mmCIF file of C-alpha atoms and ligand atoms in Angstrom:
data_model
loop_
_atom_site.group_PDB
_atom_site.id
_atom_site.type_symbol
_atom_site.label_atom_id
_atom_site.label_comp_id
_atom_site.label_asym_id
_atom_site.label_seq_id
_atom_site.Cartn_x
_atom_site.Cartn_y
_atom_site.Cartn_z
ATOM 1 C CA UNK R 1 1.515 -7.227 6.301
ATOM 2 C CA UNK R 2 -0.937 -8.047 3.654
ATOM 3 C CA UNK R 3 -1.081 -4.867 1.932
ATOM 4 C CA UNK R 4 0.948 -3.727 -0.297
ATOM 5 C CA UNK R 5 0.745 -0.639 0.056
ATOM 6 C CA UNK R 6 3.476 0.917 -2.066
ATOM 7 C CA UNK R 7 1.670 0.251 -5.285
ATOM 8 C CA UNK R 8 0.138 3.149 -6.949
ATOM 9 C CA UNK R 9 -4.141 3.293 -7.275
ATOM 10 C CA UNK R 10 -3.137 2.684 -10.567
ATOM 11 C CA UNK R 11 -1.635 -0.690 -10.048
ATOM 12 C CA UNK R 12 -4.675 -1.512 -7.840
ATOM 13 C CA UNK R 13 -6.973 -0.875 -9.971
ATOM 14 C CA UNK R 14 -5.786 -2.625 -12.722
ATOM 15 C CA UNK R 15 -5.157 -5.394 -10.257
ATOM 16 C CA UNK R 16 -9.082 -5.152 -9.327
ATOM 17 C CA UNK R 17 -10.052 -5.247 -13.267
ATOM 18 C CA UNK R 18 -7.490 -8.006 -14.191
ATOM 19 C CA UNK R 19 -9.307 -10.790 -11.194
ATOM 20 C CA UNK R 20 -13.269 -8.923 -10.942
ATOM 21 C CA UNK R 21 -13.859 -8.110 -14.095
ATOM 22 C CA UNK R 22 -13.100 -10.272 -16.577
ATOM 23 C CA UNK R 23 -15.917 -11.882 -16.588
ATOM 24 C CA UNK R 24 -18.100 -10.794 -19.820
ATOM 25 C CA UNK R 25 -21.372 -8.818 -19.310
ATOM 26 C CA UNK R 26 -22.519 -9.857 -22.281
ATOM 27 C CA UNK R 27 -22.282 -13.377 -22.190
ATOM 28 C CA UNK R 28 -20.775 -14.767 -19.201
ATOM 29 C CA UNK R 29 -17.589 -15.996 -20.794
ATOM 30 C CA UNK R 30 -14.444 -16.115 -18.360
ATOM 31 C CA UNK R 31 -11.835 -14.641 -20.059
ATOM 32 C CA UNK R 32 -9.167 -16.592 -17.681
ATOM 33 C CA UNK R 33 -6.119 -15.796 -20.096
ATOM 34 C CA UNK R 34 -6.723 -12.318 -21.285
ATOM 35 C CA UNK R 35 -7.020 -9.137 -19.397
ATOM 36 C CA UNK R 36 -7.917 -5.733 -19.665
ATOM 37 C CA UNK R 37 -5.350 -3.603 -21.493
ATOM 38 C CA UNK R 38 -4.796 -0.191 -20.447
ATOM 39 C CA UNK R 39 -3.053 2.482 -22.051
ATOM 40 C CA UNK R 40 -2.286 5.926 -20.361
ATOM 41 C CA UNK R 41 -1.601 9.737 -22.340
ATOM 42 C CA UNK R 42 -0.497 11.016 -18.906
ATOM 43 C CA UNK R 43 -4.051 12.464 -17.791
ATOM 44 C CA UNK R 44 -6.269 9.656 -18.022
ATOM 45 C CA UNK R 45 -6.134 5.921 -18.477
ATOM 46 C CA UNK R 46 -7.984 4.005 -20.753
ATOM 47 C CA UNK R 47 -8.895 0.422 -19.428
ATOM 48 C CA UNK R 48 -9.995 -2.255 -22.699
ATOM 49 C CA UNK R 49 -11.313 -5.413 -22.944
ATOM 50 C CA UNK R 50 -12.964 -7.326 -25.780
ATOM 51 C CA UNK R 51 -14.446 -10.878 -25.037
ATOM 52 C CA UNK R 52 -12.683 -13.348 -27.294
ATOM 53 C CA UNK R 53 -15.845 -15.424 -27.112
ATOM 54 C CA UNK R 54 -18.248 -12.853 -28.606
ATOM 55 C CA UNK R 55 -16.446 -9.919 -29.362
ATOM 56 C CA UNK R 56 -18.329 -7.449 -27.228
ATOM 57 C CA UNK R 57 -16.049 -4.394 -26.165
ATOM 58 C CA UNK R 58 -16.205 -3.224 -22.137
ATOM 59 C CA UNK R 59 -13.607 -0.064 -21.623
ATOM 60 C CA UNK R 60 -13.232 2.163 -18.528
ATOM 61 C CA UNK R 61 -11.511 5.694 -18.097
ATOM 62 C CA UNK R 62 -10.010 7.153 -15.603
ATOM 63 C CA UNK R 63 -8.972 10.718 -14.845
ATOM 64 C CA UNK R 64 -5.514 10.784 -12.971
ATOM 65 C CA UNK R 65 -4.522 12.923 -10.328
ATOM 66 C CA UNK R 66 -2.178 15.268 -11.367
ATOM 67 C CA UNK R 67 -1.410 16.967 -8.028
HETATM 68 ZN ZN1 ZN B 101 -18.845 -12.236 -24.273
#
């Protein structure tokens, strides 16, 4: 009973981009206390991240379902 499986892909995802990818492309910094902030207009969700060692900005989108 591992999985939790009554979290939205939503939740998962940000899950998977708050512990995989925080990590900067740029410079390898390990951004261990921030995470990605994500913002939502009801259609899409905006994932953001800016490395706090050297500034450079990594976002991701995401089209919702809307069935
Ligand atoms: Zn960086």
């Amino acid at each position: 009973m591992a999985q939790d499986t009554s979290r939205s892909p939503m939740e998962r995802l940000k899950s998977y981009y708050d512990h995989e990818e925080l990590v900067c492309t740029e410079c390898g910094y390990e951004d261990e206390s921030g995470g990605w902030k994500s913002e939502t207009n009801g259609r899409e969700v905006h994932y953001h991240h800016e490395c706090p060692s050297c500034g450079a900005v990594r976002e991701h989108s995401l089209k919702l379902a809307t069935e």
